[in-house]
Coordinates of C-alpha atoms in Angstrom, one line a residue:
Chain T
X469 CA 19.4 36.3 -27.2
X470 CA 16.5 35.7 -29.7
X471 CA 13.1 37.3 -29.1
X472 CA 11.1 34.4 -28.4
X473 CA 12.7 33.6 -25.3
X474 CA 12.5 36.4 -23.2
X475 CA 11.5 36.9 -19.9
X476 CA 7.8 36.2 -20.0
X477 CA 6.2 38.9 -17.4
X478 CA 2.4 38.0 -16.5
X479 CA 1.0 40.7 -19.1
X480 CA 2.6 38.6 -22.1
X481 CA 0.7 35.2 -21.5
X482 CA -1.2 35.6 -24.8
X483 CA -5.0 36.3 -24.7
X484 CA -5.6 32.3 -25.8
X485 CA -4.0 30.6 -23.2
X486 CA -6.1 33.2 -20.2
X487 CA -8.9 32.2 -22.5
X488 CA -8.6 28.5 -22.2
X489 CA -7.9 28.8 -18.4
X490 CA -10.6 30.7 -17.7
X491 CA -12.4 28.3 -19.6
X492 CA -11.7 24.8 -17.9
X493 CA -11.9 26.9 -14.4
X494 CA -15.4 27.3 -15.2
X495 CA -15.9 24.1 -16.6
X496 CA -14.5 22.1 -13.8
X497 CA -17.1 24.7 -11.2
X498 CA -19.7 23.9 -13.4
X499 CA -18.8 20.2 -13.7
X500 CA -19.0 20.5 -9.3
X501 CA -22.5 22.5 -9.3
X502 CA -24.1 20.1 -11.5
X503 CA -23.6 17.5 -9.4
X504 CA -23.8 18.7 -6.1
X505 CA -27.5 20.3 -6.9
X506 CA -29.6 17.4 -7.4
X507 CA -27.4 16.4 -4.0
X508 CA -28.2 18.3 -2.0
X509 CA -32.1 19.0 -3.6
X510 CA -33.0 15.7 -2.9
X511 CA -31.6 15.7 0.7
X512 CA -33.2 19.2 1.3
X513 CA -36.6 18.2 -0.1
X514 CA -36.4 14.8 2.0
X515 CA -36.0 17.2 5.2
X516 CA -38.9 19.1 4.3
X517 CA -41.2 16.3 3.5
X518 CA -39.9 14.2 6.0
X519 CA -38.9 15.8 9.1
X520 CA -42.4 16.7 10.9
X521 CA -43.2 13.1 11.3
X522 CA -39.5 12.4 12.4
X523 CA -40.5 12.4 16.9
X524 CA -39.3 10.4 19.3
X525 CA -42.4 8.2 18.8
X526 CA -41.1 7.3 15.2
X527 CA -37.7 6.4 16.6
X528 CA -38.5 4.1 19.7
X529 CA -42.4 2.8 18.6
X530 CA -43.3 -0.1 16.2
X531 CA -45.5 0.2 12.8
X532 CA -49.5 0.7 14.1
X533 CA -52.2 -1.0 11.7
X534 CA -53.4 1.1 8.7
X535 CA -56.4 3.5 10.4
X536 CA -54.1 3.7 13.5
X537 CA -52.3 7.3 13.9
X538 CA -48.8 7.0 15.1
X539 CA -46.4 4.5 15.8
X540 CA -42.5 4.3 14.4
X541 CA -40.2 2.1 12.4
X542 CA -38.4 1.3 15.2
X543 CA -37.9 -2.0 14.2
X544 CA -37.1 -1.3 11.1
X545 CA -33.5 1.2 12.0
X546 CA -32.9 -2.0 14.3
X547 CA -33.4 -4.4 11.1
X548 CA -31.5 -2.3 8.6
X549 CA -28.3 -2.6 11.2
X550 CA -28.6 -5.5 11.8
X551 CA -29.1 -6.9 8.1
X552 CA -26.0 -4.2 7.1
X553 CA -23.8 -5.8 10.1
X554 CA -24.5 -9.2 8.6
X555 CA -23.5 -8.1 5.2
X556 CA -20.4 -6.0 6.4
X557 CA -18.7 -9.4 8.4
X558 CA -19.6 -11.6 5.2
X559 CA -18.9 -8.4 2.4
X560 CA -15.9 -6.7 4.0
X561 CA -13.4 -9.7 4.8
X562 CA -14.3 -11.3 1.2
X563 CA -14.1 -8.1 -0.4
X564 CA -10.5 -6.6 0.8
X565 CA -9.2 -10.9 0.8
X566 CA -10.0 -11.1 -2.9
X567 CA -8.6 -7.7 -3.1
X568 CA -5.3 -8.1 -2.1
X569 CA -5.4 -11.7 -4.2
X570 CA -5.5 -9.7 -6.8
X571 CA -3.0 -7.5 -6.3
X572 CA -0.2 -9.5 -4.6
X573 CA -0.9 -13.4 -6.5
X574 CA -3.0 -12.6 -9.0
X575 CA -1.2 -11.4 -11.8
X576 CA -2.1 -15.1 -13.8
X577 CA -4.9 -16.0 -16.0
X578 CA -7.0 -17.3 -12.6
X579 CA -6.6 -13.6 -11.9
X580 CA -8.4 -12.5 -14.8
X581 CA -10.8 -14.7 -14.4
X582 CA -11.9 -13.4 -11.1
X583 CA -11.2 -9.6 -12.2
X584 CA -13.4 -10.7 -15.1
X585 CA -16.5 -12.6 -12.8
X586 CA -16.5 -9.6 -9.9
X587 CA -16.8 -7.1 -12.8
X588 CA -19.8 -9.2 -14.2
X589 CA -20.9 -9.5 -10.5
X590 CA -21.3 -5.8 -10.0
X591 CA -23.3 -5.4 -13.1
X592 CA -25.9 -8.2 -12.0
X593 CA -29.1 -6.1 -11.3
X594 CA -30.2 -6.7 -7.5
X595 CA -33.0 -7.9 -7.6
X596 CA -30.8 -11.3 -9.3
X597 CA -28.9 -11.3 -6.5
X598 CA -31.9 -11.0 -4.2
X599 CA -33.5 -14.2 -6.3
X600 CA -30.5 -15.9 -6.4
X601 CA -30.0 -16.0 -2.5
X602 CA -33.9 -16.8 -2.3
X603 CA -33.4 -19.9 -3.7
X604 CA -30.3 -21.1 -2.0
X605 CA -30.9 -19.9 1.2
X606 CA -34.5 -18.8 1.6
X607 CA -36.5 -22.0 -0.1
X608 CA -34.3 -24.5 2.1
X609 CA -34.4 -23.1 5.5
X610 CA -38.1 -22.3 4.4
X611 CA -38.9 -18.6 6.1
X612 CA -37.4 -15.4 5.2
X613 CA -34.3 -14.4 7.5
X614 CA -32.4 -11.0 8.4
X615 CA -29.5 -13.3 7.6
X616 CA -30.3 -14.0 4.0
X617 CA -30.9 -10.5 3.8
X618 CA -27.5 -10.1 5.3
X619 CA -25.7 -12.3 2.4
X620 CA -27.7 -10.9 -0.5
X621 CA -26.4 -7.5 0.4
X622 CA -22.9 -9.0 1.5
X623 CA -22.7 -10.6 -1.6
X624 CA -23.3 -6.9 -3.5
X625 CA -20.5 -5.6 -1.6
X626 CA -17.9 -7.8 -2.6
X627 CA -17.0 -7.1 -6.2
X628 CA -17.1 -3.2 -5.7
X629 CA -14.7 -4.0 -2.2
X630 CA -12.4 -6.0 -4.3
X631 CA -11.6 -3.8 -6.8
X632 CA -11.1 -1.2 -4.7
X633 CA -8.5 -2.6 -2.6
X634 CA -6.7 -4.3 -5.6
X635 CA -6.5 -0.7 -7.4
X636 CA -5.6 0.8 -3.9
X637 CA -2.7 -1.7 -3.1
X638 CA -1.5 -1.7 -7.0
X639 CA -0.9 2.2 -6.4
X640 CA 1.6 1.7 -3.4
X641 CA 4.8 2.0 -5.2
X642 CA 6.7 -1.3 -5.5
X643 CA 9.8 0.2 -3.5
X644 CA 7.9 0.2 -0.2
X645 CA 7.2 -3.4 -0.7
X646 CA 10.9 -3.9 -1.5
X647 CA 12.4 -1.8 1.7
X648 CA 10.0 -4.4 3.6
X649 CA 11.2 -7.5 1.5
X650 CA 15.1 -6.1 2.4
X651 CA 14.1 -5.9 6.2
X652 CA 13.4 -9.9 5.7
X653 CA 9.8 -9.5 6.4
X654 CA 7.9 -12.4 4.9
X655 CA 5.5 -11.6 2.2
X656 CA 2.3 -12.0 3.9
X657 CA 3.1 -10.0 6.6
X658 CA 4.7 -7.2 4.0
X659 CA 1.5 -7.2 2.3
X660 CA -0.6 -6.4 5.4
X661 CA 1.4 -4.4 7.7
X662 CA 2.7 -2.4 4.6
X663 CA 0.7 -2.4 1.6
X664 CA -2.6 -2.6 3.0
X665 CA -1.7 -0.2 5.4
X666 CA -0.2 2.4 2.8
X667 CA -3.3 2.0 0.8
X668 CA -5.9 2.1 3.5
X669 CA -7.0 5.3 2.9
X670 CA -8.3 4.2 -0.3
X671 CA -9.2 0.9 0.8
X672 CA -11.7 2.3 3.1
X673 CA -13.3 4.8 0.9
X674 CA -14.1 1.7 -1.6
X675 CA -15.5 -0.4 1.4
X676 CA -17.9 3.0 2.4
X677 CA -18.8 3.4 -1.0
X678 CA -19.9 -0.2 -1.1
X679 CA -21.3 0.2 2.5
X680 CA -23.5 3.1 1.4
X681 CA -24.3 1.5 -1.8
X682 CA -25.9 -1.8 -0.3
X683 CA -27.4 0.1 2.5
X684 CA -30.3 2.1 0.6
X685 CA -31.1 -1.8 -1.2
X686 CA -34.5 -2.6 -1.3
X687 CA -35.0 -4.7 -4.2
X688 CA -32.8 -7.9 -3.0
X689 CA -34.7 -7.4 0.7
X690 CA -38.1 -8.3 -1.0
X691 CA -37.5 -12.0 -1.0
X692 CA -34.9 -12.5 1.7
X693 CA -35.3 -10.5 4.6
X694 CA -39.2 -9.7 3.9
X695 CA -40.0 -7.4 5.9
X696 CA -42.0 -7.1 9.7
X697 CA -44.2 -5.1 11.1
X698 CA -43.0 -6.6 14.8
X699 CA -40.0 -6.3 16.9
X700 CA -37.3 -9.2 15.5
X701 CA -33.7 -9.8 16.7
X702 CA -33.6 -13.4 15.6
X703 CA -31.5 -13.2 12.6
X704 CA -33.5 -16.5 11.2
X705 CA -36.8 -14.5 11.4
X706 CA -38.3 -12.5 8.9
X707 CA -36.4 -8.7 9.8
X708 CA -38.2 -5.0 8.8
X709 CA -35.6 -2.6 7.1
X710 CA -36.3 0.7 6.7
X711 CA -35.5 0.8 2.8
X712 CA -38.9 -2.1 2.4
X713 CA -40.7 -0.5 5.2
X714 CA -40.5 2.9 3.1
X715 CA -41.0 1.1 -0.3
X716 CA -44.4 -0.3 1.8
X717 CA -45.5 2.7 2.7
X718 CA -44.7 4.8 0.0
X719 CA -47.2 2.4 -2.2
X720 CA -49.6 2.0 0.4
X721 CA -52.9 4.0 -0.3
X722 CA -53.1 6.1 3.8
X723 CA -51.2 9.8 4.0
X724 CA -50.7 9.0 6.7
X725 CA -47.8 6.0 5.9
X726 CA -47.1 8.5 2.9
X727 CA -45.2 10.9 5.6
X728 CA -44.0 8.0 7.5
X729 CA -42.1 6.7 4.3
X730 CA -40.5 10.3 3.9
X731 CA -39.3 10.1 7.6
X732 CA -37.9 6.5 7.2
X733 CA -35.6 7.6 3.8
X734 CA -34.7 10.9 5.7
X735 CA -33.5 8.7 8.8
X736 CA -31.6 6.5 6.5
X737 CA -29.5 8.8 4.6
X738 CA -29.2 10.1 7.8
X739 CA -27.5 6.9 8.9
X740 CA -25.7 5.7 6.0
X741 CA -23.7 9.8 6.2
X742 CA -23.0 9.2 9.8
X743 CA -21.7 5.7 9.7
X744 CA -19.5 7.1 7.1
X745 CA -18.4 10.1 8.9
X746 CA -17.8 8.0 12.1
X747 CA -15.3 5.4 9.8
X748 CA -14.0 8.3 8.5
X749 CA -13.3 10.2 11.5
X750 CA -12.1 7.2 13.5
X751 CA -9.6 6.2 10.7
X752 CA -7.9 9.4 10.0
X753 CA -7.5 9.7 13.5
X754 CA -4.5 6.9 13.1
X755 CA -2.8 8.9 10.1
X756 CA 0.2 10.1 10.6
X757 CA 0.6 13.9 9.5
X758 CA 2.2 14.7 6.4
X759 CA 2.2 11.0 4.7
Chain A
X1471 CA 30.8 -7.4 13.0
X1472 CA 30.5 -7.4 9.6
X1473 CA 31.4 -10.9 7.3
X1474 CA 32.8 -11.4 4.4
X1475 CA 31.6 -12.7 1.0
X1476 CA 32.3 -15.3 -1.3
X1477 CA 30.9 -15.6 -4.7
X1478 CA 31.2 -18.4 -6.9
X1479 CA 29.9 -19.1 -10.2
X1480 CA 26.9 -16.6 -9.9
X1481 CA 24.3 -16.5 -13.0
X1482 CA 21.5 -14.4 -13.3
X1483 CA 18.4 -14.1 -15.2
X1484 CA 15.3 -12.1 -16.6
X1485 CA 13.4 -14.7 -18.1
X1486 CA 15.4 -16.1 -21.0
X1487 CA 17.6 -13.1 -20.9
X1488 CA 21.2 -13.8 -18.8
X1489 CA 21.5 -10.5 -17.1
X1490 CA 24.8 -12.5 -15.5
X1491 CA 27.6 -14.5 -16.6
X1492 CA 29.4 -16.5 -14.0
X1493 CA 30.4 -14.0 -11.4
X1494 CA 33.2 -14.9 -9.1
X1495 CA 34.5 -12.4 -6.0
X1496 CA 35.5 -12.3 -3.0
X1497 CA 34.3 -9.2 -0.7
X1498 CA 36.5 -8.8 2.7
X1499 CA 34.5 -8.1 6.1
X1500 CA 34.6 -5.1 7.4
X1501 CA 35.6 -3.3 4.4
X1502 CA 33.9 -0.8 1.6
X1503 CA 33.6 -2.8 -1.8
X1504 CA 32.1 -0.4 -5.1
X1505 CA 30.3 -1.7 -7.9
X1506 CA 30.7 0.0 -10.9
X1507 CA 30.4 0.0 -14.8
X1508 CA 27.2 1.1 -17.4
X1509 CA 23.9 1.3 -17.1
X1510 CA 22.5 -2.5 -17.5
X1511 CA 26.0 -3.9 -17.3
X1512 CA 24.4 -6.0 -14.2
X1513 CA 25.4 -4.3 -11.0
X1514 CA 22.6 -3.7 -9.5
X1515 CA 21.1 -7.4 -10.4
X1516 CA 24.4 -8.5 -8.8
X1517 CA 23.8 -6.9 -5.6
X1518 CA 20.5 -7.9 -5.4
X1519 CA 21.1 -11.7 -5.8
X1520 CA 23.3 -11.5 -2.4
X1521 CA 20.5 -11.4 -0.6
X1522 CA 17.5 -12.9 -3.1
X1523 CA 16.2 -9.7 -3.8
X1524 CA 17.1 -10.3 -7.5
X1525 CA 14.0 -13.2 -7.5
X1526 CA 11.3 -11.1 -6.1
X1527 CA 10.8 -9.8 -9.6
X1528 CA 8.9 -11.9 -11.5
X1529 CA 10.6 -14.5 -13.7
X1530 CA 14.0 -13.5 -12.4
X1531 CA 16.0 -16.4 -11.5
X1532 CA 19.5 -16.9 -10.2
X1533 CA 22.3 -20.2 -9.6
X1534 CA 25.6 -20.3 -8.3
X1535 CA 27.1 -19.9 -4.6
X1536 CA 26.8 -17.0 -2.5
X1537 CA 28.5 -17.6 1.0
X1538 CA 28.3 -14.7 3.6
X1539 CA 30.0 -15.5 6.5
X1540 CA 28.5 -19.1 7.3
X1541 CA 25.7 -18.6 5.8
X1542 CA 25.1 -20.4 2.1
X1543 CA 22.4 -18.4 0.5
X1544 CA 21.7 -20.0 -2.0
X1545 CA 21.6 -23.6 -0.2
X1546 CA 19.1 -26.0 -0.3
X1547 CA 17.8 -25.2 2.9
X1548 CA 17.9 -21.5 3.1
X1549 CA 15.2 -19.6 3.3
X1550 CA 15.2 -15.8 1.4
X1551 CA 13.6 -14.3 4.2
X1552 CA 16.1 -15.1 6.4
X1553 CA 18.6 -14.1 4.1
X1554 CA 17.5 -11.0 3.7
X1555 CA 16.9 -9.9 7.5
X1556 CA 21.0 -10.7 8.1
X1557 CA 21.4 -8.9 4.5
X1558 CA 20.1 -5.5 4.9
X1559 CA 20.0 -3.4 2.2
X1560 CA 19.5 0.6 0.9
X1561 CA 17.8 1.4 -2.1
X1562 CA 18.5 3.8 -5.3
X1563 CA 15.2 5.8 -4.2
X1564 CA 14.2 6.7 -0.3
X1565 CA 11.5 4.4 0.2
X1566 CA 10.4 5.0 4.0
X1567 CA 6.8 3.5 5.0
X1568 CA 4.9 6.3 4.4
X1569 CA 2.1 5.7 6.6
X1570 CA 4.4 5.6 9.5
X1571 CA 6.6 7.7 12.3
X1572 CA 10.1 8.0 12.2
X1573 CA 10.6 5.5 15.1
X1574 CA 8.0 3.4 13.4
X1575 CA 10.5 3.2 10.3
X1576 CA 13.2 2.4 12.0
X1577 CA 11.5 -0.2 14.4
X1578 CA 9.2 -1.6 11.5
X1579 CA 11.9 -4.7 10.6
X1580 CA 11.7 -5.2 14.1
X1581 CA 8.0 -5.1 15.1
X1582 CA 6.9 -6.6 12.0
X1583 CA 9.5 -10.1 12.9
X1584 CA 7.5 -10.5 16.3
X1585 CA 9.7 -8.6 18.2
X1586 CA 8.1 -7.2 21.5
X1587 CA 10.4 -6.0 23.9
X1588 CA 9.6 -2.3 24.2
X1589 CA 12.5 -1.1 26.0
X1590 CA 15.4 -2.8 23.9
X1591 CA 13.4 -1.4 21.0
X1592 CA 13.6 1.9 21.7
X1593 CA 17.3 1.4 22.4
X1594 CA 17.9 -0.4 19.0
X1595 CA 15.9 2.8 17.1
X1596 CA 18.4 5.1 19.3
X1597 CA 21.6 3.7 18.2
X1598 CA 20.5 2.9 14.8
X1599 CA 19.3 6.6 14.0
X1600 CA 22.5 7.6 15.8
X1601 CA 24.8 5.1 13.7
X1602 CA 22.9 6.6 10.3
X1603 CA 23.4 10.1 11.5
X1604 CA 20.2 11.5 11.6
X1605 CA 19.7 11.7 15.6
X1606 CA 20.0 14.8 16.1
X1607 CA 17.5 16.3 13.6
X1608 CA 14.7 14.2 14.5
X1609 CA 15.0 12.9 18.1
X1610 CA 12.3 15.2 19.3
X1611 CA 9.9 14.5 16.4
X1612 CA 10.1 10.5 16.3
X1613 CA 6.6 9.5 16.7
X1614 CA 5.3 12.9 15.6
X1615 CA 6.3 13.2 12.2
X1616 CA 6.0 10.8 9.4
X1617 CA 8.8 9.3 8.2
X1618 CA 7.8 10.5 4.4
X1619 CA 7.5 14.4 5.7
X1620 CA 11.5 14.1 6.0
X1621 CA 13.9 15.9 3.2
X1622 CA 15.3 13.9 0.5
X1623 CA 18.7 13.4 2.5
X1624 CA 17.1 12.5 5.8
X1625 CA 14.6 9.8 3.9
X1626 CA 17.7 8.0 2.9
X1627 CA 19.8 8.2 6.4
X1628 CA 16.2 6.9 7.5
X1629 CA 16.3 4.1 5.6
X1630 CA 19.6 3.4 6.3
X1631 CA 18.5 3.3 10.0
X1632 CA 16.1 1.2 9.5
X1633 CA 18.5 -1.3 7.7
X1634 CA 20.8 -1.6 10.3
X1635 CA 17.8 -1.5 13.4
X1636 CA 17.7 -5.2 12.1
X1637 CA 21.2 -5.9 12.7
X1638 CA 22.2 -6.9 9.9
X1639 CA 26.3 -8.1 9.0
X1640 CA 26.4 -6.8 5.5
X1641 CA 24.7 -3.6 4.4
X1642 CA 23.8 -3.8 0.4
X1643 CA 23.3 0.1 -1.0
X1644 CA 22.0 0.4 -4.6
X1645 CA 23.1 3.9 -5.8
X1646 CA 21.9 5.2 -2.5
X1647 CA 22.9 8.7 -3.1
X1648 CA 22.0 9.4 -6.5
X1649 CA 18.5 10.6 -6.5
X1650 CA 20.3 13.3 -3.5
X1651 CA 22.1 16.7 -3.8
X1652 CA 25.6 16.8 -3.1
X1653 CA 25.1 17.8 0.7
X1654 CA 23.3 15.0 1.5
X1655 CA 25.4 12.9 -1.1
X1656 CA 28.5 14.0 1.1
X1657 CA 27.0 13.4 4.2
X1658 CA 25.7 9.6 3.2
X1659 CA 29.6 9.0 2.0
X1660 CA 30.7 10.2 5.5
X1661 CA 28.0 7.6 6.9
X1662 CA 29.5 5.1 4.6
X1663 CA 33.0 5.6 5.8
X1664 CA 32.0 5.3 9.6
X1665 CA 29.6 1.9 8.6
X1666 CA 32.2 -0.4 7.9
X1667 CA 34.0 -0.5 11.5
X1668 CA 30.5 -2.5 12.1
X1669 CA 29.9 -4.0 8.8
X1670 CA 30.7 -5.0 5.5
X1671 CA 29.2 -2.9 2.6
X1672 CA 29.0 -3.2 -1.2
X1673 CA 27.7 0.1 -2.9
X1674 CA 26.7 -0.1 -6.6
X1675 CA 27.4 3.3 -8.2
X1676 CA 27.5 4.9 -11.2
X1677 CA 29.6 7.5 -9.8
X1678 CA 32.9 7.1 -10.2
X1679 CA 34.5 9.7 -8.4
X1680 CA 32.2 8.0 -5.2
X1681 CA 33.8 4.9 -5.4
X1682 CA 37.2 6.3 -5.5
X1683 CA 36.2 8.2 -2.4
X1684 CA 34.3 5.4 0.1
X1685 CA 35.7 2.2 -1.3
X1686 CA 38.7 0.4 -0.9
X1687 CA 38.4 -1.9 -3.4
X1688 CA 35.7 -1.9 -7.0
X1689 CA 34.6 -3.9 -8.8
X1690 CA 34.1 -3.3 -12.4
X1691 CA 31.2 -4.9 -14.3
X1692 CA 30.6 -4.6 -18.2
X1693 CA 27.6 -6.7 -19.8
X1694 CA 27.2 -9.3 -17.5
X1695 CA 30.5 -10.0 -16.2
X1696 CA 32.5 -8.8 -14.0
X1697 CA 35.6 -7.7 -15.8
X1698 CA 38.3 -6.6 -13.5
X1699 CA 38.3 -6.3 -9.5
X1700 CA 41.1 -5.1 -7.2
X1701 CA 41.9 -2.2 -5.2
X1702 CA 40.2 1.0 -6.0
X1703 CA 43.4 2.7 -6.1
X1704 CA 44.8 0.3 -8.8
X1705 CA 41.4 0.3 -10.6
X1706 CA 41.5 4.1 -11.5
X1707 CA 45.3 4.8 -11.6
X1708 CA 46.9 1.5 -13.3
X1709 CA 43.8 -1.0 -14.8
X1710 CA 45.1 -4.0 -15.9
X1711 CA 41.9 -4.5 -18.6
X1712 CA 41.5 -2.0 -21.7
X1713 CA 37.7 -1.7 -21.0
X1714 CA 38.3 -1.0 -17.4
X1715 CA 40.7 2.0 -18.4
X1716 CA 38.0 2.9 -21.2
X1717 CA 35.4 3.2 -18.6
X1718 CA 37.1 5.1 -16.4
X1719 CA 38.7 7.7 -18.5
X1720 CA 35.1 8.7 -19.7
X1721 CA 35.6 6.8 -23.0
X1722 CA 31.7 5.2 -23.0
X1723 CA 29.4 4.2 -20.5

């Protein structure tokens, strides 16, 4: 037997190849650190800064008048649900349909075109989109709405949604779809009660990423949902949302308003993690083990 | 009971390529028919145009006459869908639905055509599991394991439970034991055996010594056409075609 292949024992890995492990180990720890600092920096400094004006006041009472101690963005949590419910039932059904257009039907040059305008969708700044749905929806019914705010961000949601779900349902393996075809299950139920099933593990991550994305929005709120300083549920009425209502105070000139505005992006990262976490924990509840 | 089928004058295509020159054959009910011959000589696109599985793929096409039992497949008014749920069939690879039980496997054909009665359903997942074999191992882990956690072996006897939950009266398997190891290859050839006093089966292989073992008669296909056909026995002892006897002495292919 010649030299070269003989039983290799741990100590005759040669020194290069520990080297170059030991090397991309560290890389990929270093790779983790440096983005999970500013991470969790920002989060820790918004606790500091923002969580002695975070009371029960804050949480259940309107916005007092500048000079006025106290008061809450009460309203504004309220708003920011309600604007992100609006955008969810317009964003999510859009978003995973086009989706599974794409994957299933839309292997064509109408296909393309689509893949082509959502890609050039998500790169639209959002303040265009925020414009954009001013002048359609805003300037005709003639008052700013928690619904138009609700679009605006719904539209935002749908590109990033689609191409989730498309590269989701283009991973499950073509075989599954064809032990459903054999079964005689018709295509559009194989392509829900199989492939999007199979891929909705991945499915939902790209409809919380898009979730969480649109939720911190404040630039395509300015003109569309406005903003309020008083309790609104009417979803034609201009709605507060606690991304504007921090922008607000965060430019106003009164400390106090400065430490509400802290408060108000502390509460809603605080939100946007545990609406994730809930989706999250609700859906891998309905996994099966080992799949 | 299993039906028989007739072929007549089938053609197949990928795009411009003809993948199949006028097929005729005649499979008995109730029997074991092999498939055999090269890689690309068309066996497994013949298979799959008995129950239109050949045109899921795009730009595949396919004319002639397929008749299984009464049903015309390729009629003008039959629908692929239906086709298919009479025409079940087993694939090269285990393909379970990953994101579900064992009994949702099986029942998946079921539940997934509208069908609601609970009690029948668990019966049908019973026998079918029990007809493929594979009772035994997992009756006490149905809904608690998925069906992808399964070995190799027991992925394919899965699958071939969940193929026959439908009912079906012809069971297609394309080369369903050679991604397996010879236990489970022997077992899924025992399996086979026992199938056909319910069904008809055709088994595309590229195992020779398999189709001498499960089938009682083979088919041999060499570029397209189907070159010789007749009782296994007389297809590996006396051939009647040079290529045949080529093939089967190990001469290419």
């Amino acid at each position: 037997m010649p030299d070269s292949v003989s039983a290799s024992a741990p100590q005759e890995v040669s020194l290069w190849r520990r080297v170059t492990n030991q090397g991309a180990t560290t890389f990929a720890v270093l790779a983790v650190i440096f983005v999970l600092v500013p991470l969790l920096a920002i989060f820790v400094y918004l606790v500091i800064k923002g969580i002695g004006s975070v009371n029960l006041a804050f949480l259940t009472q309107t916005p007092k008048p500048p000079g006025e101690v106290g008061g809450g963005m009460a309203n504004a949590i309220v708003g920011t649900g309600l604007i992100l419910a609006i955008a969810s039932v317009i964003g999510l059904p859009l978003g995973i349909g086009s989706g599974i257009y794409l994957a299933e039907y839309g292997r064509n040059r109408f296909g393309d075109l689509i893949r082509f305008t959502a890609d050039v969708l998500n790169g639209v700044p959002s303040i265009v989109i925020g414009i954009a749905v001013y002048s359609l929806i805003v300037v005709r019914q003639k008052h700013f709405s928690a619904f138009s705010g609700g679009v605006a961000l719904g539209i935002m949601m749908v590109p990033t949604i689609a191409r989730a779900t498309e590269e989701m349902l283009l991973m499950v393996p073509n075989v599954v779809r064809e032990a459903a075809y054999g079964l005689g299950i018709p295509k559009w139920r194989t392509t829900l009660s199989i492939s999007l099933r199979t891929a909705s593990a991945g499915v939902i991550t790209g409809c919380m990423l898009a979730f969480a994305r649109v939720a911190g929005e404040t630039a395509p709120l300015l003109f569309t949902a406005f903003g309020n300083q008083f309790w609104n549920l009417k979803l034609n009425q201009p709605t507060a949302a606690l991304s504007l209502q921090v922008f607000t105070y965060a430019i106003s000139p009164y400390d106090d308003w400065h430490k509400q505005a802290w408060a108000g992006a502390l509460i809603l990262i605080v939100l946007i993690v545990a609406a994730v976490a809930a989706v999250r924990i609700t859906t891998s509840r309905g996994m099966m083990k080992g799949a | 009971m299993g039906v028989g089928i007739e072929v007549r004058g089938l053609n197949a295509w990928y795009g411009k390529n003809q993948s199949l020159n006028s097929i005729d054959m005649t499979v008995l009910a109730n029997h074991v028919t092999a498939v055999i011959g090269p890689s690309g000589c068309g066996k497994s696109t013949f298979i799959r145009c008995l129950n239109r599985m050949h045109e899921t793929i795009p730009e595949a096409r396919a004319e002639g006459s397929v008749q299984v039992g009464e049903m015309d497949v390729y009629g003008s008014g039959s629908d692929p869908v239906e086709v298919r749920r009479r025409i079940g069939m087993v694939f090269q690879k285990p393909n379970p639905f990953p994101t579900m039980s064992i009994y949702g496997n099986v029942a998946a054909g079921l539940k997934l055509n509208g069908f609601r009665n609970r009690k029948q359903m668990d019966e049908l997942v019973e026998r079918s599991l029990k007809l493929a074999a594979l009772w035994e191992e997992v009756k006490d882990d149905l809904h608690k394991k998925s069906g992808a956690s399964l070995s190799g072996g027991q992925q394919q006897r899965l699958c071939i439970a969940r193929a026959l939950a439908v009912e079906p009266e012809v069971l297609l398997m394309d080369e369903p034991a050679s991604a397996l190891d010879p236990i489970s290859t022997s077992k899924i050839e025992e399996l086979i055996f026992q199938l056909k006093q319910h069904y008809t089966v055709v088994i595309v292989t590229h195992n020779m010594q398999q189709a001498a073992r499960v089938a009682e008669f083979t088919g041999f296909f060499l570029m397209g056409s189907l070159i010789e056909y007749d009782k296994t026995e007389k297809i590996f002892t006396t051939p009647a075609d040079k290529r045949t006897e080529d093939y089967i002495t190990g001469r290419f292919g």
